[in-house]
mmCIF file of C-alpha atoms in Angstrom:
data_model
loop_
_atom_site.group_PDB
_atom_site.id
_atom_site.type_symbol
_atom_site.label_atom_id
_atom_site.label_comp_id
_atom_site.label_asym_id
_atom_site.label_seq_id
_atom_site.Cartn_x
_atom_site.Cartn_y
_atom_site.Cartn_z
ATOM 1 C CA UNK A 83 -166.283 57.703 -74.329
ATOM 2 C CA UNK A 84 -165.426 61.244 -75.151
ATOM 3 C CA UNK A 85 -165.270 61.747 -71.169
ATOM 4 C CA UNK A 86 -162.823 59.043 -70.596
ATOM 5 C CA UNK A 87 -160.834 60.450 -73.102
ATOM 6 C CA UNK A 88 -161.001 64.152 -71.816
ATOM 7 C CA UNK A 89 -159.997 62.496 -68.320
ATOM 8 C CA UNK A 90 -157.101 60.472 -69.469
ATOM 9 C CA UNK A 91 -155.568 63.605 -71.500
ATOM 10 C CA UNK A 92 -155.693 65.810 -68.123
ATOM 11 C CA UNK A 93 -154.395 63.022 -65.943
ATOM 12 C CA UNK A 94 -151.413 62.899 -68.405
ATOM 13 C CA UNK A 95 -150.855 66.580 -68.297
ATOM 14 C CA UNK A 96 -151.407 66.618 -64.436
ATOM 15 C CA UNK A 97 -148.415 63.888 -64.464
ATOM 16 C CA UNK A 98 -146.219 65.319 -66.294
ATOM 17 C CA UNK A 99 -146.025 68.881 -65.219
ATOM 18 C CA UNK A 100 -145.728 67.745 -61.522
ATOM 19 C CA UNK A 101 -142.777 65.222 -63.191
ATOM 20 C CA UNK A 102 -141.488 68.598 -64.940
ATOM 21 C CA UNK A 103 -141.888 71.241 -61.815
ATOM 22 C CA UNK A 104 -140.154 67.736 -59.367
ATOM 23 C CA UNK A 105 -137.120 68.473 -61.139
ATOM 24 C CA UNK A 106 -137.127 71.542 -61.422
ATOM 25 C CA UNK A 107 -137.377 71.929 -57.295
ATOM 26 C CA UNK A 108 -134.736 69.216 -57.042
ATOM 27 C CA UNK A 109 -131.965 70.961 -59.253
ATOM 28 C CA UNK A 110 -132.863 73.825 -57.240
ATOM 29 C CA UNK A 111 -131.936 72.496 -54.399
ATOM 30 C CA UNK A 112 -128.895 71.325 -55.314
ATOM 31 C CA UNK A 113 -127.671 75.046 -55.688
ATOM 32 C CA UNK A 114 -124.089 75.778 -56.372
ATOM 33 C CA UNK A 115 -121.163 73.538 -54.516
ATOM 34 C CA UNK A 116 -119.560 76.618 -52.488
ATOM 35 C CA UNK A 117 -116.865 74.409 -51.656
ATOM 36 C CA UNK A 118 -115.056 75.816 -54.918
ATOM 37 C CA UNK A 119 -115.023 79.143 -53.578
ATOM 38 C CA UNK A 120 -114.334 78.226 -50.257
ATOM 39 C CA UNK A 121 -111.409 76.163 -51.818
ATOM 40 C CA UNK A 122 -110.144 79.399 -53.824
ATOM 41 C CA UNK A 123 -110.597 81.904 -50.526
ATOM 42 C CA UNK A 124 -108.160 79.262 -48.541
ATOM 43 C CA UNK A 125 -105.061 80.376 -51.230
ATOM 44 C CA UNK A 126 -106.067 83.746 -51.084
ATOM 45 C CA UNK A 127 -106.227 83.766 -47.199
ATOM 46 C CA UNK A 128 -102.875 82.215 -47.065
ATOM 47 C CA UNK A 129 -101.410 85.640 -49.549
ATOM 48 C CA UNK A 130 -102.703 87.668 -46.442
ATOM 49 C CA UNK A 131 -99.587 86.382 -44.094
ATOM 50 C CA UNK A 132 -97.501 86.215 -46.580
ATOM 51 C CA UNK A 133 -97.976 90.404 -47.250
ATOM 52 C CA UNK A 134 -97.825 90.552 -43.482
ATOM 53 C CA UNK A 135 -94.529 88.919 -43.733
ATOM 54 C CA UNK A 136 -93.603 91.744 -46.248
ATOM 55 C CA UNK A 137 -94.434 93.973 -44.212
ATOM 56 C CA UNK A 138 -92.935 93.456 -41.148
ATOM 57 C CA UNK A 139 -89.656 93.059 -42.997
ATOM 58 C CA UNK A 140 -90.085 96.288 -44.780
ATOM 59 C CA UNK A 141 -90.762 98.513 -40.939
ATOM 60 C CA UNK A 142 -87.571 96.363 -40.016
ATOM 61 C CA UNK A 143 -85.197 98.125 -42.812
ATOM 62 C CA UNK A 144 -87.352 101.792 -41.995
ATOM 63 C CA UNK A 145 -86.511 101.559 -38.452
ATOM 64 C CA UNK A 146 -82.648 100.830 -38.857
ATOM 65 C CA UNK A 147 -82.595 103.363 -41.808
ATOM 66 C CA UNK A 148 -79.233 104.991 -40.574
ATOM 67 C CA UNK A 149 -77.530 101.532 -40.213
ATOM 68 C CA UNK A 150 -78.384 100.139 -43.347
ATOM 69 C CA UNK A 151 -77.740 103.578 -45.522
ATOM 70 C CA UNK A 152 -74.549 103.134 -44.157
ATOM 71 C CA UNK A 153 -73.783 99.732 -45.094
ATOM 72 C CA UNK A 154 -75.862 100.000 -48.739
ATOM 73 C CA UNK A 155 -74.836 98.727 -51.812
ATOM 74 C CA UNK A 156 -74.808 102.188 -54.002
ATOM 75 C CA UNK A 157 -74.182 99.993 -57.362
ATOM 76 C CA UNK A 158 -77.122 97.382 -57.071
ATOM 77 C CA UNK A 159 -79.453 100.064 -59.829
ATOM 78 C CA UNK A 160 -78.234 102.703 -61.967
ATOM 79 C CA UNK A 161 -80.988 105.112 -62.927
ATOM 80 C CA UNK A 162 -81.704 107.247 -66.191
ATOM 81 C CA UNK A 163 -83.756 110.020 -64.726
ATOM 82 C CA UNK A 164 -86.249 108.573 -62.520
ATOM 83 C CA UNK A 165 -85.747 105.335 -64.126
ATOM 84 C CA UNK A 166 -83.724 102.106 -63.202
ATOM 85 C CA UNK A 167 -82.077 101.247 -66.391
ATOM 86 C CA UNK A 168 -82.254 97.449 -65.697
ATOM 87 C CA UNK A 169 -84.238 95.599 -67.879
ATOM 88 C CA UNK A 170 -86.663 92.186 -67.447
ATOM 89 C CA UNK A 171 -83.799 90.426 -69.697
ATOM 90 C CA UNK A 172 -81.434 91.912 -67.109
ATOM 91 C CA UNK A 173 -81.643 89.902 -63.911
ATOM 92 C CA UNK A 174 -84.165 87.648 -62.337
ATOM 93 C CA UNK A 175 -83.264 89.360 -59.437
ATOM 94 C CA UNK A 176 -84.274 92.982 -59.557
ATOM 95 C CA UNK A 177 -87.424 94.667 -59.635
ATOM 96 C CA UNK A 178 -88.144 98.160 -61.675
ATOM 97 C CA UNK A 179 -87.312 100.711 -59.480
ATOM 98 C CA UNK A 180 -88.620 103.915 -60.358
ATOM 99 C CA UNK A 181 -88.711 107.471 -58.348
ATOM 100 C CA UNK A 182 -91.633 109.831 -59.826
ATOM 101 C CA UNK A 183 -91.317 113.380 -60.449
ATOM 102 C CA UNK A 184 -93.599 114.177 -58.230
ATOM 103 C CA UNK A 185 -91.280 113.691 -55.302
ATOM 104 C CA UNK A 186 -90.615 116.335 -53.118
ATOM 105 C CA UNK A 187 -86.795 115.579 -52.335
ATOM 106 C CA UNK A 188 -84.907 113.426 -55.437
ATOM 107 C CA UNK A 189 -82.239 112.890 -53.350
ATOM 108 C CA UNK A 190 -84.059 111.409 -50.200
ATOM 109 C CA UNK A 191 -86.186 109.484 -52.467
ATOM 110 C CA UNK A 192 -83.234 107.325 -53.270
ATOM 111 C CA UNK A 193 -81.982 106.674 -50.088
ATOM 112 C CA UNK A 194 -85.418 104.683 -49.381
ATOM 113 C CA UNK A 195 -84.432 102.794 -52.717
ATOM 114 C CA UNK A 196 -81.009 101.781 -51.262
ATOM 115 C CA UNK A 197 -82.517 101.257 -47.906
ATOM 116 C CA UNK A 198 -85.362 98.686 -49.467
ATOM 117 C CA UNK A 199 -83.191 97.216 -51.942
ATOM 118 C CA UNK A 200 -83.135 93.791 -49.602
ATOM 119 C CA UNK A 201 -87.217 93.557 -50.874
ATOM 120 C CA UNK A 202 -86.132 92.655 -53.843
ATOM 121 C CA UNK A 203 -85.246 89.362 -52.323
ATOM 122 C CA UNK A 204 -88.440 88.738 -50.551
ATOM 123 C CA UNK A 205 -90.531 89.771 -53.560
ATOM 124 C CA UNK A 206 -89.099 86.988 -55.453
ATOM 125 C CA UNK A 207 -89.456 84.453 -53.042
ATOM 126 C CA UNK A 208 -92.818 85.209 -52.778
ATOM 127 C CA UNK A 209 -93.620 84.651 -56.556
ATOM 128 C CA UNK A 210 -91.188 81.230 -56.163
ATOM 129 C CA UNK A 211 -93.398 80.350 -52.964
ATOM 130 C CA UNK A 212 -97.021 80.846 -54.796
ATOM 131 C CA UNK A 213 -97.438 80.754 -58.632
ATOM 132 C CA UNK A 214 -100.898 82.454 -57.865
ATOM 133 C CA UNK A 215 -98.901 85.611 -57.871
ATOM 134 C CA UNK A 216 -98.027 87.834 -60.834
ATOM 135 C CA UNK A 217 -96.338 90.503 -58.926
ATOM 136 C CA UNK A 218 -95.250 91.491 -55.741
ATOM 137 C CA UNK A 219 -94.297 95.761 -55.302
ATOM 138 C CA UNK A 220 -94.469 98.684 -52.986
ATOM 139 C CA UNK A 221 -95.747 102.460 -53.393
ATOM 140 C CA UNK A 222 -94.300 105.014 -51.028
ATOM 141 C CA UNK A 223 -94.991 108.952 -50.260
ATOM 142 C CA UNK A 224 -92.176 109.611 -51.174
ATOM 143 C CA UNK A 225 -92.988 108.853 -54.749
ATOM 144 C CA UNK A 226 -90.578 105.688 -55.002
ATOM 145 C CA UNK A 227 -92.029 102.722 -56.444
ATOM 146 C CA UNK A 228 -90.722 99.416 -56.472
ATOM 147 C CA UNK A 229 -92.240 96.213 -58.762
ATOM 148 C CA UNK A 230 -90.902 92.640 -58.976
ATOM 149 C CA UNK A 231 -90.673 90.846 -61.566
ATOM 150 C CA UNK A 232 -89.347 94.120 -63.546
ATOM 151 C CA UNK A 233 -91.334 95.490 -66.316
ATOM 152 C CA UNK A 234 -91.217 97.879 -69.361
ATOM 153 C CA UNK A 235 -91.527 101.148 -66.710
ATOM 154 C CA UNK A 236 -90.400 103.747 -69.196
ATOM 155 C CA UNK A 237 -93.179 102.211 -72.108
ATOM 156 C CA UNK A 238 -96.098 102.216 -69.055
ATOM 157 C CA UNK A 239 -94.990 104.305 -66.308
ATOM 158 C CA UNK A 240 -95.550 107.777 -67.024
ATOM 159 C CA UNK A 241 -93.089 110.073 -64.412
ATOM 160 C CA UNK A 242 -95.770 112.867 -63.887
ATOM 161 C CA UNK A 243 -98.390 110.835 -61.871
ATOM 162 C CA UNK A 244 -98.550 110.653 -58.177
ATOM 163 C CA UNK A 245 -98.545 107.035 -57.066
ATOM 164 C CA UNK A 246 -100.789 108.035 -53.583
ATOM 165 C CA UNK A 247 -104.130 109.159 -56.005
ATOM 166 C CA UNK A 248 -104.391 105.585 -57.137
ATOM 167 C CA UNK A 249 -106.325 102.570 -55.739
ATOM 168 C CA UNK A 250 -103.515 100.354 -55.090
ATOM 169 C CA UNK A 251 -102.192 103.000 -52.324
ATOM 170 C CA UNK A 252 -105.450 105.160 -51.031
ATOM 171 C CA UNK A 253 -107.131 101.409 -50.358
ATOM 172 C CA UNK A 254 -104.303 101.249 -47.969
ATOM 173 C CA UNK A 255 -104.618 104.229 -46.323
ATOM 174 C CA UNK A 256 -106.147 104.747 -42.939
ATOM 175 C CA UNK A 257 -109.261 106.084 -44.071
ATOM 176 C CA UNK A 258 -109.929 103.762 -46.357
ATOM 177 C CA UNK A 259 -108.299 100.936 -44.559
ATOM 178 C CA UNK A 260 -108.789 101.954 -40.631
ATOM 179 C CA UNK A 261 -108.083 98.393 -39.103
ATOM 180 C CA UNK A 262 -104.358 99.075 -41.112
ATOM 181 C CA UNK A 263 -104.238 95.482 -42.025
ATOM 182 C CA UNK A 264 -104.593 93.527 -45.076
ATOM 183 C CA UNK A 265 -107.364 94.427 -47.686
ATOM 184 C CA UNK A 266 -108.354 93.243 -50.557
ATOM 185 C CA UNK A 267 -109.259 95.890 -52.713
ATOM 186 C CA UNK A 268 -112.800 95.789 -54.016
ATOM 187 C CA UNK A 269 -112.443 96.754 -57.562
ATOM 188 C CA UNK A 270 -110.244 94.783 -59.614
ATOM 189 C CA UNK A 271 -109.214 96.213 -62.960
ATOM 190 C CA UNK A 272 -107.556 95.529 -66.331
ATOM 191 C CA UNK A 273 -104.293 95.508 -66.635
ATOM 192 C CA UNK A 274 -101.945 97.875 -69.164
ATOM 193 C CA UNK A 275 -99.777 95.373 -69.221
ATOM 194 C CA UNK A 276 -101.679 92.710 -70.907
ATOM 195 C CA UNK A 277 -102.314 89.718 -67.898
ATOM 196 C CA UNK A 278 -106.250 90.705 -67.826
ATOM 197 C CA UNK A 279 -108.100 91.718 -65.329
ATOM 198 C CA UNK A 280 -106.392 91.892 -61.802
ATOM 199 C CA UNK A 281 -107.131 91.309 -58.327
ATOM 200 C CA UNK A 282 -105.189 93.186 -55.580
ATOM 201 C CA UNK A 283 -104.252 92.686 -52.274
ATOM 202 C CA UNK A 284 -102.873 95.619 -50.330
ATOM 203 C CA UNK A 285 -101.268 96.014 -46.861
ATOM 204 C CA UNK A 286 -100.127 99.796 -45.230
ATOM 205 C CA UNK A 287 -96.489 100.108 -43.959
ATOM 206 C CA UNK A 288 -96.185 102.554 -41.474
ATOM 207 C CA UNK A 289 -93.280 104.747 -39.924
ATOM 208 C CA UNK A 290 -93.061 105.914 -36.561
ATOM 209 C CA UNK A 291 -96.918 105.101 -36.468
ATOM 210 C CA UNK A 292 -97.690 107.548 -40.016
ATOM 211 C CA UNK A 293 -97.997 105.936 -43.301
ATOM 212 C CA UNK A 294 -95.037 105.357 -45.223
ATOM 213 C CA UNK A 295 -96.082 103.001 -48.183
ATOM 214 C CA UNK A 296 -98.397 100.490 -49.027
ATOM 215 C CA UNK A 297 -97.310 96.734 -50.252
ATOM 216 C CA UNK A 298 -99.301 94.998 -52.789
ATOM 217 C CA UNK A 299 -99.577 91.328 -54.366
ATOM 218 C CA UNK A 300 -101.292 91.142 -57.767
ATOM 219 C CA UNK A 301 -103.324 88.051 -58.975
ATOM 220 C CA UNK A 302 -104.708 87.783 -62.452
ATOM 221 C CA UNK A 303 -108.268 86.346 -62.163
ATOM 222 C CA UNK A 304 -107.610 84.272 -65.335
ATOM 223 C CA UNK A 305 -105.301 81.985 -62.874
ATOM 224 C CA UNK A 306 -107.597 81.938 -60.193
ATOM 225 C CA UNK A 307 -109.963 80.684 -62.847
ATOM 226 C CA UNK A 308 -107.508 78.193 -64.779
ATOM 227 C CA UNK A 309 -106.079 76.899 -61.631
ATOM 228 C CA UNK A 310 -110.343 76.030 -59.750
ATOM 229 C CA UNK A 311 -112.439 76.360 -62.542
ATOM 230 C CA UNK A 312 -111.336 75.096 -66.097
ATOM 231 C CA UNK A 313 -111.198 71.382 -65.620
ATOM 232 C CA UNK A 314 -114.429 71.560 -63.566
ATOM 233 C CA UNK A 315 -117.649 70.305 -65.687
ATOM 234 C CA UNK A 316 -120.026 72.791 -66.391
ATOM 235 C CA UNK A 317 -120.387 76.521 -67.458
ATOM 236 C CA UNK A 318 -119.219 78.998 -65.067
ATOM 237 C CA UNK A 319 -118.657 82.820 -64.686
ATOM 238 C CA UNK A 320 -117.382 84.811 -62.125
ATOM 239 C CA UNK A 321 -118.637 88.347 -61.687
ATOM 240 C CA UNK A 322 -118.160 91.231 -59.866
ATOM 241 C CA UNK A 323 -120.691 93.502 -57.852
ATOM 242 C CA UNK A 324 -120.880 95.975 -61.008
ATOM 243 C CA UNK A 325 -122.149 93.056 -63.245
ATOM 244 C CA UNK A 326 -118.503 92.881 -64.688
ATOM 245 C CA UNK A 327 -118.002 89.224 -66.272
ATOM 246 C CA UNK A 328 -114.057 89.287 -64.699
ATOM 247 C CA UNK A 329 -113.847 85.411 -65.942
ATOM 248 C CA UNK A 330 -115.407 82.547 -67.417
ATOM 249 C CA UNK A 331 -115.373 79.857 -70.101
ATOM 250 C CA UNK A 332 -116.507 80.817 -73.789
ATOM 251 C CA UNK A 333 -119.610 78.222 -72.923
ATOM 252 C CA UNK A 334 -121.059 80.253 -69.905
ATOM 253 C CA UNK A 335 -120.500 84.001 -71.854
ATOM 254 C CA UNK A 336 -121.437 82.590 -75.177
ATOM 255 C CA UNK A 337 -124.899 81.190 -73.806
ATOM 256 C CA UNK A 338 -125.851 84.112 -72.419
ATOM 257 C CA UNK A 339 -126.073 86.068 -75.491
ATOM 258 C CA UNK A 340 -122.583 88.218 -75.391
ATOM 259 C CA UNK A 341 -120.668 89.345 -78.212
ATOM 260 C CA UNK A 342 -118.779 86.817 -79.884
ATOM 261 C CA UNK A 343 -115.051 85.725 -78.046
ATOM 262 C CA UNK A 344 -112.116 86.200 -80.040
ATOM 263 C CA UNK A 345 -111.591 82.607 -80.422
ATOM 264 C CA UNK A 346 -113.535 81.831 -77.800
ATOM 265 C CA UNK A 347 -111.343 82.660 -75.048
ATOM 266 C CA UNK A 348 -112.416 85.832 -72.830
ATOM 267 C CA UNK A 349 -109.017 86.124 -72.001
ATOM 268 C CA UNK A 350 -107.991 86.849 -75.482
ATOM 269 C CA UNK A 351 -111.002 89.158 -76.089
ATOM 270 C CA UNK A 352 -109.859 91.415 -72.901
ATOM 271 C CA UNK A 353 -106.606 91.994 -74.821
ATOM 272 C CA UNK A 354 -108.058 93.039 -78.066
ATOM 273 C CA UNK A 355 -108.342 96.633 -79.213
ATOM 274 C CA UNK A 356 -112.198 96.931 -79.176
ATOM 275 C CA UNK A 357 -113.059 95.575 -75.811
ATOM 276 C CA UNK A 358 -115.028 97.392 -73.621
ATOM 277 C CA UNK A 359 -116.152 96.159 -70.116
ATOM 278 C CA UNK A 360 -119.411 97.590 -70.807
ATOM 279 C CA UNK A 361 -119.647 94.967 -73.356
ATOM 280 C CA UNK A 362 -119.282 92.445 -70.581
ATOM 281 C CA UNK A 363 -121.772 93.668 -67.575
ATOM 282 C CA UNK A 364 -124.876 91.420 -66.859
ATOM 283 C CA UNK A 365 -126.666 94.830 -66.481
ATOM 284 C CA UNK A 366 -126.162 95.927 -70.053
ATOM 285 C CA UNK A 367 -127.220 92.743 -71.525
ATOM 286 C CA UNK A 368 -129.236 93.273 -74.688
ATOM 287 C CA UNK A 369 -131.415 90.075 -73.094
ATOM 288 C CA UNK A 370 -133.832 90.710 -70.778
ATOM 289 C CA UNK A 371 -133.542 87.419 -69.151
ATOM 290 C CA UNK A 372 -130.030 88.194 -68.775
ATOM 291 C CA UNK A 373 -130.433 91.783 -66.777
ATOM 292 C CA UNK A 374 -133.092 89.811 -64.904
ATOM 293 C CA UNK A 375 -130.763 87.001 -63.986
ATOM 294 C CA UNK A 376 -128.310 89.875 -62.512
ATOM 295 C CA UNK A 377 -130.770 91.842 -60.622
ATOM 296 C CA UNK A 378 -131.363 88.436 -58.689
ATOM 297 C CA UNK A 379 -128.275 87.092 -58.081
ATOM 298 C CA UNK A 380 -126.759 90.755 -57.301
ATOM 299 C CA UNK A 381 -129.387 93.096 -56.209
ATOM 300 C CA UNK A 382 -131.828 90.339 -54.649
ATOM 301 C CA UNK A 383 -128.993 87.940 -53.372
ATOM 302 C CA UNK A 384 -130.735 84.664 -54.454
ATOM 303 C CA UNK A 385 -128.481 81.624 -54.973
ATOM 304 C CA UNK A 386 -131.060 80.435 -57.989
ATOM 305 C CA UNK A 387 -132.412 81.906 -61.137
ATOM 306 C CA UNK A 388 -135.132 79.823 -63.755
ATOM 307 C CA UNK A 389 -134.801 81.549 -67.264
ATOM 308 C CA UNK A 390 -137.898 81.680 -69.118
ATOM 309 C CA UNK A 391 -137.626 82.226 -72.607
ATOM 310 C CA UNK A 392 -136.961 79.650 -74.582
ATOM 311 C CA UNK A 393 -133.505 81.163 -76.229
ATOM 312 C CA UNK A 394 -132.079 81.195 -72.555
ATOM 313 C CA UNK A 395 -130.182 78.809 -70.974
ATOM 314 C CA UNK A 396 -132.118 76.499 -68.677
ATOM 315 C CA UNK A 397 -131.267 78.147 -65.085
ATOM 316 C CA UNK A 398 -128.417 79.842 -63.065
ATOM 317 C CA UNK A 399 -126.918 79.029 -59.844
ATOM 318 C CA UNK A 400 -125.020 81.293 -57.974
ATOM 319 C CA UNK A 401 -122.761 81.508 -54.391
ATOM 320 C CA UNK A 402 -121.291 84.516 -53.118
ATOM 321 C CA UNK A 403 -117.584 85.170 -52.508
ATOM 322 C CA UNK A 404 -116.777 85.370 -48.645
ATOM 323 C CA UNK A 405 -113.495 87.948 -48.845
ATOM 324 C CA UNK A 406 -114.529 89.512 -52.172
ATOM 325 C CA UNK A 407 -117.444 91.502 -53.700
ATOM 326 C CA UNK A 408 -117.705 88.879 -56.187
ATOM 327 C CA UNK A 409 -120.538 85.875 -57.097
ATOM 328 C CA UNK A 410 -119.992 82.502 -58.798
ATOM 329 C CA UNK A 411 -122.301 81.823 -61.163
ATOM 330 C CA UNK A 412 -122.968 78.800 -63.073
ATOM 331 C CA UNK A 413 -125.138 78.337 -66.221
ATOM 332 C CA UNK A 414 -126.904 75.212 -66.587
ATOM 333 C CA UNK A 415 -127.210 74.581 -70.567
ATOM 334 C CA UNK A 416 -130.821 74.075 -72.326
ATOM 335 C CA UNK A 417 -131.832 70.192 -73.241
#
């Protein structure tokens, strides 16, 4: 009798972990609908011709320069210093136009502004075209640098820096960019500003076949986000190739051990006074499961990860972006 018992017991077990390791294999093959991210790449593949649009019309006004100085309305901006003294509350019309001090020739500086003041126009119909856009601007070597929709420059802008040692024009450039087309620049950053962390495309402008400036659209990654990911069910986080969390929903950060949101919106923790990115990056986890989880998904490249201690979520599944260094990743919940 004890035998029969002894038998039945390990036939149960022998059911039930083949039950248990069944599902297991079948949410695992599941994986992660890429059809999101292929969804969000479409938008972003449609802001490449639209900066090639930008472009084109910007080489237009640089090779008629002599025509159009001529013809230029001088009383569009006024400037204080190297400032335009228009402000946001101004005009929904006019960008912040600002010429650095670390121009070599004030004077020729601002003929490019009066030259390129017809941008202005096709900045703002980009933004009216695609609400995916928070801003739409140009960086030249001659130090000039023109944003739309106008911000606070003089609060933000400092007038000392030199606009070609940052990422948003050397990403353009034709070392860093030798196909001279558009690029989406690999790092994305946080913005001074307040909208988060940013995504940048970038596209060179060239004059008489040198370099002139380089164009740029801005996206914050919280409207990517809102716009594909916050009415879908489930957790989700996207992250970059540093282990950066650049967005997500308080579930997905929350349940894998993180320090608390400010009311449990990333978006609102980004903008507080003590956030650090560090904070943020899979890699620093204090959870081992969690720095596991990112060495497979980032290092190894696998589209699945099981958590084992019990604390964890049940399992990640992950899909890589296609145009960006970024992954996808979403956290399926404990029972």
């Amino acid at each position: 009798m004890k035998f029969y018992f002894l038998w039945f017991f390990l036939f149960v077990f022998f059911l039930a972990s083949c039950n248990s390791s069944d599902k297991t294999q079948r949410d695992h093959s599941l994986g992660l609908d890429d059809s999101i991210i292929l969804e969000m790449e479409s938008e972003l593949k449609i802001l490449e011709n639209e900066i090639i649009l930008l472009k084109d019309h910007f080489e237009f006004l640089l090779e008629n320069r002599d025509s159009i100085l001529q013809k230029a309305d001088r009383t569009k901006y006024s400037f204080d210093g190297g400032y335009s003294t228009n402000t946001p509350q101004d005009s929904e019309n006019l960008s912040s136009v600002v010429i650095l001090n670390t121009t070599n020739d004030f004077d020729k500086s601002m003929e490019s502004v009066l030259i390129t003041n017809s941008m202005d126009s096709l900045f703002k119909n980009s933004l009216e075209k695609y609400g995916i856009i928070a801003q739409v601007y140009y960086n030249a070597i001659d130090q000039v640098s023109r944003v739309f929709p106008p911000y606070d420059a003089k609060a933000l802008l400092d007038l000392n820096i030199d606009v070609t040692a940052f990422n948003f024009f050397y990403e353009g450039d034709f070392n860093h960019n030798p196909a001279k087309g558009a690029k989406w620049i690999p790092e994305v950053y946080v913005d001074p500003a307040g909208r988060g962390w940013i995504l940048s495309l970038v596209h060179p402008v060239l004059l008489d076949g040198e370099l002139y400036a380089v164009l740029g659209i801005d996206i914050t990654v919280e409207e990517i986000f809102e716009r594909y990911l916050e009415n879908k069910k489930g957790e989700y986080l996207i992250v970059n190739s540093k282990g950066d969390i650049v967005g997500g929903n308080s579930g997905a950060i929350e349940a894998l051990s993180f320090p608390p949101l400010l009311n449990h919106v990333y978006r609102e923790t980004i903008l507080s006074d003590n956030y650090r990115v560090s904070d943020y990056n899979l890699f620093n986890s204090k959870n081992k499961e969690v720095r596991e989880m990112a060495k497979s998904i980032i290092l190894k490249k696998e589209k699945f990860y099981q958590f084992k201690d019990e604390f964890s979520p049940e399992a990640a599944y992950a899909a890589p972006f296609n145009l960006l260094e970024w992954y996808l990743i979403e956290i399926e919940p404990s029972l």
